[in-house]
Coordinates of C-alpha atoms in Angstrom, one line a residue:
Chain A
M1 CA 47.4 15.0 3.8
K2 CA 45.1 12.1 5.0
E3 CA 45.0 10.7 8.5
E4 CA 42.9 7.7 9.4
I5 CA 42.5 7.3 13.1
V6 CA 40.7 5.0 15.5
I7 CA 40.1 5.9 19.1
A8 CA 38.9 3.1 21.4
G9 CA 38.2 2.5 25.0
F10 CA 35.5 2.1 27.6
G11 CA 32.2 3.9 27.3
G12 CA 32.4 7.0 29.5
Q13 CA 36.1 7.7 28.9
G14 CA 35.2 10.4 26.5
V15 CA 36.3 8.4 23.4
L16 CA 33.5 9.7 21.2
S17 CA 33.8 13.3 22.3
M18 CA 37.6 13.3 21.9
G19 CA 37.0 12.1 18.3
K20 CA 34.4 14.8 17.9
I21 CA 36.7 17.5 19.0
L22 CA 39.5 16.2 16.8
A23 CA 37.0 16.2 13.8
Y24 CA 35.9 19.8 14.6
S25 CA 39.5 20.9 14.9
G26 CA 40.1 19.5 11.4
L27 CA 37.0 21.5 10.2
M28 CA 38.5 24.7 11.7
E29 CA 41.5 24.1 9.3
D30 CA 39.2 23.6 6.4
K31 CA 39.9 19.9 6.1
E32 CA 37.4 17.2 5.0
V33 CA 36.4 15.2 8.0
T34 CA 34.3 12.1 8.9
W35 CA 33.5 10.9 12.4
M36 CA 32.0 7.4 12.5
P37 CA 31.1 6.0 15.9
S38 CA 30.4 2.5 16.9
Y39 CA 27.0 3.2 18.5
G40 CA 24.4 1.3 20.3
P41 CA 24.0 -0.6 23.5
E42 CA 27.8 -1.3 23.7
Q43 CA 28.3 2.3 24.6
R44 CA 26.9 1.9 28.0
G45 CA 29.8 0.5 30.0
G46 CA 31.1 -1.7 27.3
T47 CA 33.7 -0.7 24.7
A48 CA 33.3 2.3 22.5
N49 CA 35.3 3.3 19.4
V50 CA 35.2 6.0 16.8
T51 CA 36.9 6.4 13.5
V52 CA 38.0 9.9 12.5
I53 CA 39.4 10.7 9.1
L54 CA 41.0 14.1 8.3
S55 CA 41.9 14.8 4.7
D56 CA 42.7 17.5 2.2
S57 CA 40.6 15.8 -0.4
R58 CA 37.2 14.1 -0.5
I59 CA 36.9 11.2 1.9
S60 CA 35.6 7.9 0.5
S61 CA 34.7 5.2 3.1
P62 CA 34.0 6.2 6.7
V63 CA 34.5 2.5 7.6
L64 CA 38.1 1.2 7.5
N65 CA 40.0 -2.0 8.1
T66 CA 43.4 -0.5 8.9
Y67 CA 44.5 2.8 10.4
D68 CA 47.4 5.2 10.4
T69 CA 47.0 5.8 14.1
A70 CA 45.2 3.9 16.9
V71 CA 44.6 5.4 20.3
V72 CA 43.6 2.6 22.7
L73 CA 42.5 3.1 26.3
N74 CA 41.8 -0.4 27.6
Q75 CA 43.0 -3.9 27.1
Q76 CA 40.1 -5.1 24.9
S77 CA 40.6 -2.2 22.5
L78 CA 44.3 -2.9 22.4
D79 CA 43.7 -6.6 21.6
K80 CA 41.2 -5.6 18.9
F81 CA 43.2 -2.7 17.2
E82 CA 46.9 -3.5 17.6
S83 CA 46.9 -5.7 14.5
K84 CA 44.9 -3.1 12.5
V85 CA 47.6 -0.3 12.6
K86 CA 49.2 0.0 9.2
P87 CA 53.0 -0.9 9.1
G88 CA 54.9 2.3 10.0
G89 CA 51.8 3.6 11.8
V90 CA 51.3 4.8 15.3
L91 CA 49.8 3.1 18.4
I92 CA 49.2 5.2 21.5
Y93 CA 47.9 3.4 24.6
D94 CA 47.2 4.3 28.2
S95 CA 49.0 2.0 30.5
Y96 CA 46.3 2.0 33.1
G97 CA 44.8 -1.5 33.4
I98 CA 47.0 -2.9 30.6
H99 CA 48.4 -6.4 31.4
M100 CA 49.4 -7.4 27.9
P101 CA 51.3 -4.6 26.3
P102 CA 51.6 -4.4 22.5
A103 CA 54.3 -6.4 20.9
R104 CA 54.5 -5.2 17.3
T105 CA 57.9 -4.0 16.1
D106 CA 56.8 -2.5 12.7
I107 CA 54.9 0.4 14.2
R108 CA 55.7 3.2 16.5
I109 CA 54.3 2.6 20.0
Y110 CA 53.8 5.2 22.7
Q111 CA 52.8 4.3 26.2
I112 CA 51.3 7.2 28.1
E113 CA 50.1 7.5 31.7
A114 CA 47.1 9.7 31.1
M115 CA 45.0 8.2 33.9
E116 CA 47.8 8.9 36.3
A117 CA 47.9 12.5 35.0
T118 CA 44.2 13.0 35.8
F119 CA 45.0 12.3 39.4
E120 CA 47.7 15.0 39.3
L121 CA 45.3 17.4 37.7
K122 CA 42.6 16.2 40.2
N123 CA 40.2 16.1 37.3
A124 CA 39.1 12.7 35.9
K125 CA 37.1 14.5 33.2
A126 CA 40.2 15.9 31.6
F127 CA 41.3 12.4 30.7
N128 CA 40.4 12.5 27.0
M129 CA 41.9 15.9 26.5
I130 CA 45.2 14.7 28.0
V131 CA 45.1 11.8 25.6
L132 CA 44.3 14.1 22.7
G133 CA 47.3 16.3 23.7
A134 CA 49.5 13.2 23.5
L135 CA 48.1 12.2 20.1
L136 CA 48.8 15.7 18.7
K137 CA 52.3 15.7 20.1
V138 CA 53.1 12.5 18.2
K139 CA 51.0 13.5 15.1
P140 CA 50.5 17.2 14.9
M141 CA 47.6 16.9 12.4
V142 CA 45.9 19.9 13.8
S143 CA 47.1 22.9 15.8
I144 CA 46.3 23.5 19.5
E145 CA 44.7 26.8 18.4
S146 CA 42.3 24.8 16.2
V147 CA 41.4 22.5 19.1
I148 CA 40.6 25.5 21.3
K149 CA 38.5 27.0 18.5
A150 CA 36.7 23.6 18.1
L151 CA 36.0 23.6 21.9
K152 CA 34.5 27.0 21.7
K153 CA 32.3 25.9 18.9
T154 CA 31.2 22.6 20.4
L155 CA 30.8 23.5 24.1
P156 CA 27.7 25.4 25.2
E157 CA 28.5 29.0 26.3
R158 CA 28.0 28.1 29.9
H159 CA 30.9 25.7 29.8
H160 CA 33.3 28.1 28.1
H161 CA 35.0 28.8 31.4
L162 CA 36.3 25.3 31.3
I163 CA 38.4 25.9 28.2
P164 CA 41.6 27.0 30.0
M165 CA 41.4 23.8 32.0
N166 CA 41.1 21.8 28.8
E167 CA 44.1 23.7 27.3
E168 CA 46.1 22.8 30.4
A169 CA 45.1 19.1 30.0
L170 CA 46.2 19.2 26.3
K171 CA 49.6 20.6 27.3
M172 CA 50.0 18.0 30.0
G173 CA 49.2 15.3 27.5
M174 CA 51.8 16.6 25.1
S175 CA 54.4 16.5 27.9
L176 CA 53.6 12.8 28.5
I177 CA 55.2 11.9 25.2
K178 CA 58.9 11.2 25.5
E179 CA 60.8 10.4 22.3
Chain B
M1 CA 27.1 17.3 12.3
K2 CA 25.5 13.9 12.2
G3 CA 23.4 12.9 9.1
N4 CA 20.3 12.8 11.3
E5 CA 20.9 16.3 12.6
A6 CA 21.4 17.6 9.1
L7 CA 18.0 16.2 8.2
A8 CA 16.4 18.2 11.0
H9 CA 18.2 21.5 10.1
A10 CA 17.4 21.1 6.4
A11 CA 13.7 20.7 7.2
I12 CA 13.5 23.9 9.3
R13 CA 15.5 25.8 6.6
Y14 CA 13.3 24.5 3.8
G15 CA 10.4 26.2 5.5
A16 CA 8.7 23.0 6.6
D17 CA 5.3 23.2 8.2
G18 CA 5.3 20.1 10.3
Y19 CA 7.1 17.0 11.6
F20 CA 5.3 14.1 13.0
G21 CA 7.3 11.1 14.3
Y22 CA 7.9 8.5 16.9
P23 CA 11.4 7.9 18.2
I24 CA 13.4 4.8 17.1
T25 CA 17.1 4.1 16.9
P26 CA 19.1 4.9 14.7
Q27 CA 17.2 8.1 13.8
S28 CA 16.1 9.5 17.1
E29 CA 18.3 12.6 16.7
V30 CA 15.9 14.0 14.1
L31 CA 13.2 14.5 16.7
E32 CA 15.8 15.5 19.3
V33 CA 17.3 18.2 17.2
L34 CA 13.9 19.5 16.2
E35 CA 12.8 19.7 19.8
E36 CA 16.1 21.4 20.7
Q37 CA 15.8 24.0 17.9
R38 CA 12.2 24.9 18.9
P39 CA 11.2 26.0 15.4
W40 CA 7.6 26.6 16.5
E41 CA 9.0 29.7 18.2
T42 CA 10.8 31.0 15.0
T43 CA 9.2 29.7 11.8
G44 CA 6.0 28.4 13.3
M45 CA 6.8 24.8 12.3
V46 CA 4.9 22.1 14.2
V47 CA 7.0 19.4 15.8
L48 CA 5.0 16.6 17.3
Q49 CA 5.9 13.3 18.9
A50 CA 2.9 11.1 17.9
E51 CA 1.6 8.2 20.0
S52 CA 2.7 5.7 17.4
E53 CA 4.0 5.4 13.8
L54 CA 0.5 4.9 12.6
A55 CA -0.6 8.2 14.1
A56 CA 2.5 9.9 12.7
I57 CA 2.0 8.9 9.1
N58 CA -1.7 9.8 9.2
M59 CA -0.8 13.2 10.6
V60 CA 1.5 13.5 7.6
Y61 CA -1.3 12.5 5.3
G62 CA -3.6 15.1 6.9
G63 CA -1.0 17.9 6.6
A64 CA -0.1 16.9 3.0
A65 CA -3.8 17.0 2.1
C66 CA -3.8 20.6 3.2
G67 CA -0.9 21.4 0.9
K68 CA 1.5 21.7 3.8
V69 CA 5.2 20.8 3.7
V70 CA 5.3 17.9 6.1
F71 CA 7.5 14.9 6.9
T72 CA 8.1 12.0 9.2
S73 CA 11.2 9.9 9.9
S74 CA 11.6 6.5 11.3
S75 CA 13.6 3.3 10.9
S76 CA 12.8 0.0 9.3
P77 CA 10.2 -1.5 11.8
G78 CA 8.6 1.9 12.1
I79 CA 8.4 2.3 8.4
S80 CA 6.7 -1.1 8.1
L81 CA 4.0 0.2 10.4
M82 CA 3.5 3.2 8.2
Q83 CA 2.9 1.3 4.9
E84 CA -0.9 1.6 4.9
G85 CA -0.7 5.4 5.3
I86 CA 2.0 5.7 2.6
S87 CA -0.2 3.8 0.1
Y88 CA -3.1 6.1 1.0
I89 CA -0.9 9.2 0.5
A90 CA 0.2 7.9 -2.9
A91 CA -3.4 7.1 -4.0
S92 CA -4.6 10.5 -2.8
E93 CA -1.9 12.2 -4.9
V94 CA -0.5 14.4 -2.1
P95 CA 3.1 15.4 -1.6
A96 CA 4.9 14.1 1.5
L97 CA 8.4 13.2 2.6
I98 CA 9.2 10.0 4.5
V99 CA 12.6 9.3 5.8
N100 CA 13.8 5.8 6.5
V101 CA 17.1 5.5 8.3
M102 CA 17.4 1.7 7.8
R103 CA 18.5 -0.8 10.4
G104 CA 19.1 -4.5 10.4
G105 CA 16.0 -6.7 10.1
P106 CA 13.7 -8.5 9.5
G107 CA 11.5 -8.0 12.5
L108 CA 12.8 -5.7 15.3
G109 CA 16.2 -6.9 14.2
T110 CA 19.2 -4.8 15.3
I111 CA 19.9 -1.1 15.6
H112 CA 22.9 -1.2 13.2
P113 CA 23.0 -0.1 9.5
S114 CA 21.3 -2.1 6.8
Q115 CA 20.0 -1.6 3.3
A116 CA 17.5 -4.4 3.4
D117 CA 14.4 -2.2 2.9
Y118 CA 15.3 -1.6 -0.8
F119 CA 12.4 -3.9 -2.0
Q120 CA 10.0 -2.2 0.4
A121 CA 11.0 1.3 -0.7
V122 CA 11.1 0.8 -4.5
K123 CA 8.7 -2.0 -5.2
G124 CA 5.7 -0.8 -3.2
G125 CA 5.8 -1.6 0.4
G126 CA 2.2 -0.8 0.8
H127 CA -0.6 -2.2 -1.3
G128 CA -1.6 -1.2 -4.8
D129 CA 0.2 0.0 -8.0
Y130 CA 2.2 2.9 -6.7
H131 CA 5.7 4.2 -6.6
L132 CA 7.6 6.5 -4.2
I133 CA 10.4 8.7 -5.5
V134 CA 13.3 7.1 -3.6
L135 CA 16.5 9.1 -2.9
A136 CA 19.5 7.5 -1.4
P137 CA 22.0 9.9 0.3
S138 CA 25.6 8.7 0.8
S139 CA 26.9 11.7 2.8
V140 CA 25.8 14.1 5.5
Q141 CA 25.7 16.8 2.9
E142 CA 23.3 14.7 0.8
M143 CA 21.1 14.0 3.9
C144 CA 20.6 17.8 3.9
D145 CA 20.3 18.4 0.2
F146 CA 18.0 15.5 -0.6
M147 CA 15.4 16.8 2.0
W148 CA 15.0 19.8 -0.2
L149 CA 15.1 17.8 -3.4
G150 CA 12.6 15.3 -2.0
W151 CA 10.1 18.0 -1.2
D152 CA 10.6 19.8 -4.5
L153 CA 9.9 16.5 -6.4
A154 CA 7.0 15.5 -4.1
F155 CA 5.3 18.8 -4.8
K156 CA 6.2 18.9 -8.5
Y157 CA 4.5 15.5 -9.1
R158 CA 2.1 15.4 -6.1
T159 CA 3.5 12.1 -5.0
P160 CA 5.2 10.9 -1.8
A161 CA 9.0 10.8 -1.8
M162 CA 11.3 8.8 0.5
L163 CA 14.8 9.4 1.7
L164 CA 16.2 5.9 2.0
A165 CA 19.3 6.3 4.3
D166 CA 20.9 3.9 6.6
G167 CA 22.2 3.9 10.2
L168 CA 25.7 4.6 9.0
V169 CA 24.9 7.8 7.1
G170 CA 22.5 8.8 9.9
Q171 CA 25.1 8.4 12.7
M172 CA 28.2 9.6 10.9
M173 CA 29.4 13.2 11.3
E174 CA 30.8 15.2 8.4
K175 CA 31.2 18.7 7.2
V176 CA 27.9 20.1 5.8
V177 CA 27.0 23.4 4.3
L178 CA 23.4 24.2 5.2
P179 CA 21.3 26.2 2.8
E180 CA 20.0 29.7 3.6
P181 CA 16.8 29.4 5.5
R182 CA 13.5 30.2 3.7
P183 CA 10.3 31.3 5.4
R184 CA 7.3 29.0 5.4
R185 CA 4.8 29.6 2.6
T186 CA 2.0 31.9 3.5
E187 CA -1.6 30.7 3.3
E188 CA -2.0 32.6 -0.1
Q189 CA 1.1 31.0 -1.5
V190 CA -0.3 27.5 -0.5
R191 CA -3.6 28.3 -2.2
E192 CA -1.8 29.5 -5.3
Q193 CA 0.7 26.6 -5.6
C194 CA -1.6 23.8 -4.4
P195 CA -5.1 24.6 -5.9
W196 CA -6.0 21.0 -5.1
A197 CA -5.4 21.3 -1.3
I198 CA -8.2 21.2 1.2
N199 CA -7.9 24.5 3.1
G200 CA -11.4 26.0 3.0
R201 CA -13.0 27.1 -0.3
K202 CA -14.3 30.3 1.1
G203 CA -16.9 30.4 -1.6
M204 CA -14.2 31.0 -4.2
R205 CA -13.8 27.6 -5.9
P206 CA -15.5 24.2 -6.2
R207 CA -15.0 21.8 -3.3
N208 CA -11.7 19.9 -3.2
V209 CA -11.9 16.3 -2.1
I210 CA -8.8 14.3 -1.1
T211 CA -9.5 10.6 -0.8
S212 CA -8.0 7.3 -1.8
L213 CA -11.5 5.6 -1.9
E214 CA -13.3 5.2 -5.2
L215 CA -16.0 2.6 -5.5
V216 CA -16.7 3.0 -9.2
D217 CA -14.2 0.7 -10.8
E218 CA -14.1 2.6 -14.1
I219 CA -13.1 5.8 -12.3
M220 CA -10.6 3.9 -10.2
E221 CA -9.0 2.6 -13.3
Q222 CA -8.8 6.1 -14.7
N223 CA -7.1 7.2 -11.5
N224 CA -4.6 4.4 -11.9
L225 CA -3.9 5.4 -15.4
R226 CA -3.2 8.9 -14.2
F227 CA -0.9 7.7 -11.5
Q228 CA 1.0 5.6 -14.2
R229 CA 1.3 8.6 -16.5
T230 CA 2.9 10.6 -13.6
Y231 CA 5.3 7.7 -12.9
R232 CA 6.3 7.6 -16.6
E233 CA 6.9 11.3 -16.5
I234 CA 9.1 10.9 -13.3
E235 CA 11.0 8.1 -15.0
K236 CA 11.7 10.3 -18.0
N237 CA 12.8 13.4 -16.0
E238 CA 14.2 12.5 -12.6
V239 CA 16.7 9.7 -12.9
R240 CA 19.8 10.7 -10.8
Y241 CA 23.1 8.9 -10.4
E242 CA 26.8 9.4 -10.0
T243 CA 29.6 7.6 -11.8
I244 CA 33.3 7.4 -10.8
D245 CA 36.0 6.0 -12.9
T246 CA 33.6 4.2 -15.3
E247 CA 35.3 5.2 -18.5
D248 CA 38.1 2.6 -18.6
C249 CA 37.2 0.2 -15.8
D250 CA 37.3 -3.6 -16.1
Y251 CA 34.8 -4.2 -13.3
L252 CA 31.8 -2.1 -12.3
F253 CA 30.5 -1.7 -8.8
V254 CA 26.8 -0.7 -8.4
A255 CA 26.1 0.4 -4.9
F256 CA 24.1 3.1 -3.1
G257 CA 24.2 5.0 0.2
S258 CA 26.9 4.1 2.6
M259 CA 28.0 1.1 0.6
A260 CA 28.9 3.4 -2.3
R261 CA 31.3 5.2 0.0
I262 CA 32.9 2.0 1.1
C263 CA 33.2 0.9 -2.5
Q264 CA 35.2 4.1 -3.3
K265 CA 37.8 3.0 -0.8
V266 CA 37.9 -0.4 -2.4
M267 CA 38.6 1.2 -5.7
E268 CA 41.5 3.2 -4.2
I269 CA 43.1 0.1 -2.8
A270 CA 42.4 -1.9 -6.0
R271 CA 43.9 0.7 -8.3
E272 CA 47.2 0.4 -6.4
E273 CA 47.0 -3.3 -7.2
G274 CA 46.3 -2.6 -10.8
I275 CA 42.6 -3.6 -10.8
K276 CA 40.5 -1.0 -12.5
I277 CA 37.0 -0.7 -10.9
G278 CA 34.4 1.9 -11.7
L279 CA 31.3 2.8 -9.6
L280 CA 27.8 3.6 -10.6
R281 CA 25.9 5.0 -7.6
P282 CA 22.2 5.2 -8.1
I283 CA 20.9 8.4 -6.3
T284 CA 17.3 7.8 -7.3
L285 CA 16.6 4.1 -6.5
W286 CA 13.2 4.7 -8.1
P287 CA 13.3 5.8 -10.9
F288 CA 16.2 3.4 -11.3
P289 CA 19.1 4.4 -13.6
S290 CA 18.7 1.3 -15.8
Q291 CA 19.8 2.9 -19.1
Q292 CA 22.9 4.4 -17.4
I293 CA 24.0 1.1 -15.9
K294 CA 23.5 -0.6 -19.3
E295 CA 25.7 2.1 -20.8
A296 CA 28.4 1.9 -18.1
A297 CA 28.5 -1.9 -18.3
K298 CA 29.2 -2.1 -22.1
N299 CA 32.9 -2.8 -21.8
V300 CA 33.3 -4.4 -18.4
K301 CA 34.2 -8.0 -17.6
G302 CA 31.7 -8.1 -14.7
I303 CA 29.5 -6.2 -12.3
M304 CA 29.4 -6.6 -8.6
V305 CA 26.4 -5.2 -6.7
V306 CA 27.4 -4.5 -3.2
E307 CA 24.6 -4.0 -0.7
L308 CA 23.9 -4.3 3.0
S309 CA 21.3 -7.0 2.2
A310 CA 21.1 -10.5 0.8
G311 CA 20.7 -9.2 -2.7
Q312 CA 17.8 -6.8 -3.6
M313 CA 19.0 -4.1 -5.9
I314 CA 20.9 -6.8 -7.9
E315 CA 17.5 -7.8 -9.5
D316 CA 17.2 -4.3 -11.0
V317 CA 20.8 -4.3 -12.2
K318 CA 20.3 -7.7 -13.9
L319 CA 17.2 -6.3 -15.6
A320 CA 19.1 -3.2 -16.6
V321 CA 21.9 -5.1 -18.4
E322 CA 19.4 -7.7 -19.7
C323 CA 21.6 -10.4 -18.2
N324 CA 24.2 -9.7 -20.9
V325 CA 26.9 -9.0 -18.3
D326 CA 28.0 -11.3 -15.5
V327 CA 26.4 -9.8 -12.4
K328 CA 27.6 -10.9 -9.0
H329 CA 26.6 -9.9 -5.5
Y330 CA 28.3 -9.2 -2.2
G331 CA 26.4 -8.3 0.9
R332 CA 26.6 -8.4 4.7
F333 CA 23.4 -8.1 6.7
G334 CA 21.8 -7.9 10.1
G335 CA 23.6 -4.7 10.9
I336 CA 27.1 -5.8 9.9
V337 CA 29.0 -3.4 7.6
P338 CA 31.9 -4.9 5.5
T339 CA 35.3 -3.4 5.5
P340 CA 36.8 -2.3 2.1
E341 CA 39.3 -5.2 2.2
E342 CA 36.4 -7.7 2.6
V343 CA 34.7 -6.3 -0.5
L344 CA 37.8 -6.4 -2.6
D345 CA 38.5 -10.0 -1.6
A346 CA 34.9 -10.9 -2.6
L347 CA 35.4 -9.2 -6.0
K348 CA 38.7 -11.1 -6.6
K349 CA 37.1 -14.4 -5.6
Q350 CA 33.9 -14.0 -7.6
F351 CA 35.7 -13.0 -10.8
A352 CA 38.8 -15.2 -10.2
I353 CA 41.2 -12.2 -10.3
N354 CA 44.7 -13.3 -9.4
K355 CA 46.4 -10.1 -8.2

């Protein structure tokens, strides 16, 4: 098993931390993982993206040209990464603020309304976990249990009471995917 | 964890006595993690943010002269500022570890990954006839492991060692197995292992002097001859490298650090297209694995040196094969990292491969 994923959006949307939780979840299942951010000034308000690779064997390059799965959360990221999904791959995008939807026909495209869902949950901070839930519904590369374990590992103890809320967000994200 | 974080944890677990540094992207996490871990409360390790890189490297010099396990970390422009101190440390024959998480230059340049400090690291950097043992990690695990190796070698040969990483390995997160923590050496152990150190003679031994100054030319030449003997010894014993698929390859990549990782992906793609590429990854950039490159290049049609620079290590590769093999170069610079496809296209173009 090898899964090459890019997650892209605005800085502040939780793109990097979503990737980090995904990578840690892979670690909980004894997979090899890499997490490679685009870092630097562009994180502050501009676009941010992160490449996450989960694999059963040693991972070569953390830098990729094409991806099995792209999760894009704004128009700029969609423009940049739509063409970089491998044929047969998956593109998940949040419809909020998208005026030019993806047009490729050789990949599986899922439109989700994660931003809308945060209004329903009354919690804007749950956005990235909703998106992660949607991703895991389409591509169950790690189990929800592993994600919860990863959250326990990465969150400081004082934030552990937020884990049930995160779990709820994950489940809501999963329910956003309609085949 | 991130490569930079692994460095900090590795240092505490090695039983390091002190860190002296000044923050600079892309390695600021080293100081951040050390401050967060508060090792002064557990192992007694000193963590100090100096007022400048000059101060930091001279604090390292001072600690090293006392036989302490000390290090500093910085990125390209900061390392340039430290060169005077590094030359002094080499001339004083004291062990120290210097970490350079390289970024795009020259000048203040960018904050993104680069490997353009190769010349500075392996050919001197500071003034005078000296060498650093230069280790090039290509994974987060190696960021951790080479801290230990770096100090082991520095103490074995009483010479400064450098970890030459780049922003990519520093910022990337991967799985890492941290070694079991060791206690810091006691004062008695330091006296036993470093009889040359300046830590108070207490009437027990003759005075130790640590200096790089010697105004009698004849003695200074003798000092230089001694340094050179040490370097020959290091060249004989400490060459480290990794080879992948070099047995039956038609083309050979020579790349270090993060570029070696990207080259492995290129090899995976190329193999599907029927192009056989091998990789020789120098782990010690000094001493350089010249003999091993010559050996691996015996039956290849060509070598491509891939670097995040305009072409620095290529000079050592050409010397290694004595220009008997066609050696090409591919590099991106200024903080740009090429994708695997880009590197493969460059190989095909340079060697006119039609596949």
